Tab-separated table of C-alpha atoms and ligand atoms in Angstrom:
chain	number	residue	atom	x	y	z
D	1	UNK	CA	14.148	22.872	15.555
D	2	UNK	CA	15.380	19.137	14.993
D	3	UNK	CA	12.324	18.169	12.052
D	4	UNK	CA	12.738	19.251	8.275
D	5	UNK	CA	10.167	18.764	5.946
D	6	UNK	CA	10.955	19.164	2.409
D	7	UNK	CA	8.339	19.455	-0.197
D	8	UNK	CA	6.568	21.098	-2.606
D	9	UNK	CA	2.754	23.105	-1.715
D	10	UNK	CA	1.259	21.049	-4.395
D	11	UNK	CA	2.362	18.106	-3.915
D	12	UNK	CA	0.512	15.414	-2.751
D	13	UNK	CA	2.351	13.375	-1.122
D	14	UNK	CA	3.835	16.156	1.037
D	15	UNK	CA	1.053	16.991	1.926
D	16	UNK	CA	-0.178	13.529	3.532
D	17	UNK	CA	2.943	14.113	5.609
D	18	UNK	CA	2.131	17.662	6.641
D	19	UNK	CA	-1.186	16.848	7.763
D	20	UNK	CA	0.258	14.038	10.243
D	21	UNK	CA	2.503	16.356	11.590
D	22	UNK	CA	-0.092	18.926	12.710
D	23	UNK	CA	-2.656	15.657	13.793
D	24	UNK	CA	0.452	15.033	15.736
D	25	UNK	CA	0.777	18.753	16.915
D	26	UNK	CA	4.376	18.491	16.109
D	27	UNK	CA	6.595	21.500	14.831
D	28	UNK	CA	8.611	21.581	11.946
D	29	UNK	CA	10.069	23.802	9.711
D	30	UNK	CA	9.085	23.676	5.829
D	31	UNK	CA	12.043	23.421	3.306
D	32	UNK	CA	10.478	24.221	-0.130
D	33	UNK	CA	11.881	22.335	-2.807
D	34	UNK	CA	10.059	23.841	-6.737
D	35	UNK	CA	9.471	21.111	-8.560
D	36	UNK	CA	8.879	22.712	-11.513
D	37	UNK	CA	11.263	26.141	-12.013
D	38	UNK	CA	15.141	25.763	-11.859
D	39	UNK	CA	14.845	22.766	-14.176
D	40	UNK	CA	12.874	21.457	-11.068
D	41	UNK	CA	14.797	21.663	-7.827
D	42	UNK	CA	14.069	17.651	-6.838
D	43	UNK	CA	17.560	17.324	-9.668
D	44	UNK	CA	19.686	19.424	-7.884
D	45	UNK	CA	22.640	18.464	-6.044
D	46	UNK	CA	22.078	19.581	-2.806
D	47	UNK	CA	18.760	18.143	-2.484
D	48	UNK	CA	19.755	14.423	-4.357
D	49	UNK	CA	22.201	14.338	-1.693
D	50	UNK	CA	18.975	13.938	0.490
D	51	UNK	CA	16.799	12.221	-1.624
D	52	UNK	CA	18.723	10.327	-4.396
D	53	UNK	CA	15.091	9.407	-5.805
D	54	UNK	CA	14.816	13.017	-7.248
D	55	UNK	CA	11.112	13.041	-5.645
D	56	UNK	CA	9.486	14.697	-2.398
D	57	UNK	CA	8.913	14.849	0.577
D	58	UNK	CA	11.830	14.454	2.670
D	59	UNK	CA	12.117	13.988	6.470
D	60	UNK	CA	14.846	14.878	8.261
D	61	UNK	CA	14.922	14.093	12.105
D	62	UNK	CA	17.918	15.880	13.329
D	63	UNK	CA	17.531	14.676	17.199
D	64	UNK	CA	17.053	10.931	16.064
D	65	UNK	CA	19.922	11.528	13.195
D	66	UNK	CA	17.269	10.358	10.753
D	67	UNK	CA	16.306	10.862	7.330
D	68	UNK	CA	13.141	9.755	5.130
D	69	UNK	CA	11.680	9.778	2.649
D	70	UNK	CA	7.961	8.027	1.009
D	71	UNK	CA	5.272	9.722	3.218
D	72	UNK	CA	3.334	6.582	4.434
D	73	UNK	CA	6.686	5.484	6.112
D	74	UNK	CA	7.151	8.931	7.138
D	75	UNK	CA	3.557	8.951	8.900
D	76	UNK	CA	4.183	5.592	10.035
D	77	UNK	CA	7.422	7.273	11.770
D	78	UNK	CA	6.231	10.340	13.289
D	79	UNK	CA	3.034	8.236	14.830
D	80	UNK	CA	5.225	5.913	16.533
D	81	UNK	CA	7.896	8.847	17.248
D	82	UNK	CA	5.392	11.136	18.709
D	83	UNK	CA	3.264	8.920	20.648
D	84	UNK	CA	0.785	10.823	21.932
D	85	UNK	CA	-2.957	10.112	22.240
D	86	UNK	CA	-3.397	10.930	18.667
D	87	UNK	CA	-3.305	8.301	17.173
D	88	UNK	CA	-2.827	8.029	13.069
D	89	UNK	CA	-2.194	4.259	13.064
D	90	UNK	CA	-4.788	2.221	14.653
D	91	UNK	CA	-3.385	-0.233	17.841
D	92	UNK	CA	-5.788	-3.125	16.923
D	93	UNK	CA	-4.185	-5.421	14.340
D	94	UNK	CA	-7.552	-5.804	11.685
D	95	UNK	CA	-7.959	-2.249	12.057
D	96	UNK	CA	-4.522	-0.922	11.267
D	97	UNK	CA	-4.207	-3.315	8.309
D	98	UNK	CA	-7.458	-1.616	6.670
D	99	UNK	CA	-6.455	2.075	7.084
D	100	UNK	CA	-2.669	0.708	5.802
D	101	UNK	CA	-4.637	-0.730	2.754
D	102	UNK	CA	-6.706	2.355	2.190
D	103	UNK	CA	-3.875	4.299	2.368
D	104	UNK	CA	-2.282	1.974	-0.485
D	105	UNK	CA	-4.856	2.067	-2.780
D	106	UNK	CA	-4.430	5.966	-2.779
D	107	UNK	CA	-0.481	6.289	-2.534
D	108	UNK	CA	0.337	2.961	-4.852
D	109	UNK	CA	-2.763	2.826	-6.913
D	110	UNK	CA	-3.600	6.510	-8.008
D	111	UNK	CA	-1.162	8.716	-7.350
D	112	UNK	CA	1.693	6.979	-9.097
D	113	UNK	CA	0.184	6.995	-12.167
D	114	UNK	CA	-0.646	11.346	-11.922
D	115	UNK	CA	3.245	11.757	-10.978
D	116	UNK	CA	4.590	14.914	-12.456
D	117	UNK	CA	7.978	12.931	-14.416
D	118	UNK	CA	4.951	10.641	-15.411
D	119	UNK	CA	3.062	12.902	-16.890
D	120	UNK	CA	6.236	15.327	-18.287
D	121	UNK	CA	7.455	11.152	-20.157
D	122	UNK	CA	3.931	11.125	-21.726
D	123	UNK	CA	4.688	14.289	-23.612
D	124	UNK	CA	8.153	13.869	-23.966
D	125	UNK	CA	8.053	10.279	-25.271
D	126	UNK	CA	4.934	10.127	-26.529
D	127	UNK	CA	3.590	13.226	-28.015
D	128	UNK	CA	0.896	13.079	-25.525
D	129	UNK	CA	-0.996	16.754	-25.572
D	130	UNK	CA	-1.725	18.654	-22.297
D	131	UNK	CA	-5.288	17.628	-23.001
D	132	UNK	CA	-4.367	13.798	-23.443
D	133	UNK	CA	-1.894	13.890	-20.419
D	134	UNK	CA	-5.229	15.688	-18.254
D	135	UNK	CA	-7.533	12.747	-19.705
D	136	UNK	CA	-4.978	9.984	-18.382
D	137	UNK	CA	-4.343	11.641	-14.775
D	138	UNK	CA	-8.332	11.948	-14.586
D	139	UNK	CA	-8.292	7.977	-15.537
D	140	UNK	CA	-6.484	6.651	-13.087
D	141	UNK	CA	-7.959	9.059	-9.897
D	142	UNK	CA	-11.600	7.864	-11.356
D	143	UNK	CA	-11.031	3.880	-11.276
D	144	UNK	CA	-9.284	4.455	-7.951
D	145	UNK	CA	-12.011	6.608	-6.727
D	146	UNK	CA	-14.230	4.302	-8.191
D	147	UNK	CA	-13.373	1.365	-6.267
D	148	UNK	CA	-12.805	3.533	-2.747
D	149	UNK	CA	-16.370	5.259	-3.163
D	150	UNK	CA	-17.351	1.608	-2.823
D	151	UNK	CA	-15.152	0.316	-0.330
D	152	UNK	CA	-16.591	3.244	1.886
D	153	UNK	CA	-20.074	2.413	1.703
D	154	UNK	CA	-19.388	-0.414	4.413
D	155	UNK	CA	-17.137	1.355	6.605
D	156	UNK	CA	-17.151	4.782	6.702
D	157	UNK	CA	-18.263	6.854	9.283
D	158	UNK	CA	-17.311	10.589	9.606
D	159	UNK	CA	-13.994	9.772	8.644
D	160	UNK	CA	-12.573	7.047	6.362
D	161	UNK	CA	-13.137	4.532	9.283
D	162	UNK	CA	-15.611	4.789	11.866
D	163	UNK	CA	-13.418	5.385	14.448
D	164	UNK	CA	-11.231	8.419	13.925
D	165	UNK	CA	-8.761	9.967	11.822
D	166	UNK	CA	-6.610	8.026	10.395
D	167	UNK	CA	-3.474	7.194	7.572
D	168	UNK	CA	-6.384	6.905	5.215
D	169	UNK	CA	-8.128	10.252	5.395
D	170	UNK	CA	-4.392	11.750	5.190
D	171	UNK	CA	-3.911	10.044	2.141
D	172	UNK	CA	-7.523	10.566	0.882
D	173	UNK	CA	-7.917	14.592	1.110
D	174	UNK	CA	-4.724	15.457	-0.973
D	175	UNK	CA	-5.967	13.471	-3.821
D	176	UNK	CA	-9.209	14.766	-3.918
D	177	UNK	CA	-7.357	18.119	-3.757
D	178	UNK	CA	-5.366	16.865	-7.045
D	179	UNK	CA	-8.565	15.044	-8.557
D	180	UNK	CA	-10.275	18.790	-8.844
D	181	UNK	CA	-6.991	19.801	-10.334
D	182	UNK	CA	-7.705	17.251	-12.995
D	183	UNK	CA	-11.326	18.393	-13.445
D	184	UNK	CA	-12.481	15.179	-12.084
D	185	UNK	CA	-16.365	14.800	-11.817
D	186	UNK	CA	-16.455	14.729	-7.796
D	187	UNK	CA	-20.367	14.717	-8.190
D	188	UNK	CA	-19.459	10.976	-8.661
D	189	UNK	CA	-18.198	10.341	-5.276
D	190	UNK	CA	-20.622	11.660	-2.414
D	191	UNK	CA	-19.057	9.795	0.473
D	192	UNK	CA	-15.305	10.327	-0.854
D	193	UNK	CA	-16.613	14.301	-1.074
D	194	UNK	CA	-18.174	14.414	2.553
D	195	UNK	CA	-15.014	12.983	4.339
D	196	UNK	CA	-12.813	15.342	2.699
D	197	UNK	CA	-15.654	18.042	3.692
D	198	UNK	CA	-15.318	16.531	7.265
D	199	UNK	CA	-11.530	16.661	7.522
D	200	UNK	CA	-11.014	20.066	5.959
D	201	UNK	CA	-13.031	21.318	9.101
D	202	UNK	CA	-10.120	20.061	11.218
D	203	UNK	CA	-7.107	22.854	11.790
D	204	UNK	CA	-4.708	20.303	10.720
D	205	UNK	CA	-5.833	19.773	7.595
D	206	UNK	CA	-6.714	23.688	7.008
D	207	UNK	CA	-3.169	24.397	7.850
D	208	UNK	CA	-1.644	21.772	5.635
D	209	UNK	CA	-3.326	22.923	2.331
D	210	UNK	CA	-1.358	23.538	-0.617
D	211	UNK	CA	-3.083	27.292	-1.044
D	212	UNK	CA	-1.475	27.710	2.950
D	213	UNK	CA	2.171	26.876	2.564
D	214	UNK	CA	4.819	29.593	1.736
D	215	UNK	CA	5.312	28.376	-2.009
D	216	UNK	CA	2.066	28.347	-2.939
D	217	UNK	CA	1.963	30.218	-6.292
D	218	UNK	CA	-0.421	31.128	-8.646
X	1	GSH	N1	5.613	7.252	-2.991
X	1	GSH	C1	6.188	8.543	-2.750
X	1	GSH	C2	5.801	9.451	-3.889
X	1	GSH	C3	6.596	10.725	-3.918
X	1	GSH	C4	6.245	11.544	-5.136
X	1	GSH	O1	5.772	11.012	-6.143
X	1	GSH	N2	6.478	12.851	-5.053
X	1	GSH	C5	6.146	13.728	-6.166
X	1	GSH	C6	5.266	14.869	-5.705
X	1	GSH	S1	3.729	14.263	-5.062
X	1	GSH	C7	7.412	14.313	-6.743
X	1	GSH	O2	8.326	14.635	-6.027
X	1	GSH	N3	7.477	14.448	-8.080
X	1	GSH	C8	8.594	15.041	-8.724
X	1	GSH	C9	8.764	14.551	-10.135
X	1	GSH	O3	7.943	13.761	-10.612
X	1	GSH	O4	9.753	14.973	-10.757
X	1	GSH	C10	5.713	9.092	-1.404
X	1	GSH	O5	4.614	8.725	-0.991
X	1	GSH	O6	6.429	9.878	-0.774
């Protein structure tokens, strides 16, 4: 099999990437790398070698002698590698630069801020308690949220966009999967809650959830 993905069940961001690979109907094998038990496996050798940034997921494209990593270039990659009729990217110009924004406000403006070394500095350097570092991930997905509940109220349709699936609702399922990790009110966000209800009907995005991959854990 010439793709690798390696990356965690629970995290988010690997999860973006394998929902665009089953959109895309492409096979891969999964390469679990524990983030949290063997000092967290993202610092080991063998996996730094791929990914000197210590973080997942990782690509590797064995037939195109590729390797990459941050999942919106990864998606970006696979749509354009796999070009089939599924399309993840719009083609129209105004189109693809509002799903590419969407997408941003999720992976740059939220999830950044609810990264696990994030989080493990705020207790480490701070003192932060578990209950403090729960309040500040909760925070950050709320304004987010906030301001994407919003955005959607002019242009959403069953999905993010009206016209399909796209980047965005890749990017937009995980971290409502990681806001109700963080006990985040999701009563708050009705059209953010249907769209995820929408795309969880889809067999890609059933077979991509964390609770589905062979390291999910208690
Ligand atoms: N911008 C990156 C973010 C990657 C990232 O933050 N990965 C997290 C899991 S979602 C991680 O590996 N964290 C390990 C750590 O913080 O030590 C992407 O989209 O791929």
């Amino acid at each position: 099999m010439s793709l690798k993905l390696y990356g965690y069940w629970r995290s988010t961001a690997s999860y973006r990437v394998r929902i665009a690979l089953n959109l895309k109907g492409v096979e891969y094998e999964y390469v679990p790398v524990h983030l949290v038990n063997n000092g967290g496996e993202q610092h080991q050798t063998e996996y730094t070698r791929l990914n000197p940034s210590h973080l997942v997921p990782t690509l590797v494209d064995e037939d195109e002698d590729i390797m990459l990593n941050q999942s919106l270039s990864i998606i970006e990659y696979l749509d354009e590698r796999f070009d089939n009729e599924y399309r993840l990217i719009p083609e129209h110009r105004n189109e693809r630069a509002r799903v590419r924004a969407l997408a941003q406000d999720i992976a740059c403006d939220i999830q950044p801020l609810g990264n696990l070394r994030v989080l493990n500095a705020l207790k480490g350097n701070f003192e932060a308690s578990q209950d403090d570092v729960a309040k500040w991930a909760a925070h950050w997905i709320e304004l987010g949220f906030n301001g994407i509940e919003k955005r959607l109220q002019t242009q959403a349709g069953k999905y993010c966009f009206d016209f399909d699936v796209t980047m965005a609702d890749i990017c937009l399922v995980p971290q409502v999967y990681n806001a109700k990790r963080f006990n985040v009110d999701m009563n708050k966000y009705p059209l953010i809650n249907k769209i995820a209800d929408n795309c969880n009907l889809l067999d890609a995005f059933e077979k991509a959830k964390p609770e589905n991959q062979i390291d999910a854990s208690a």
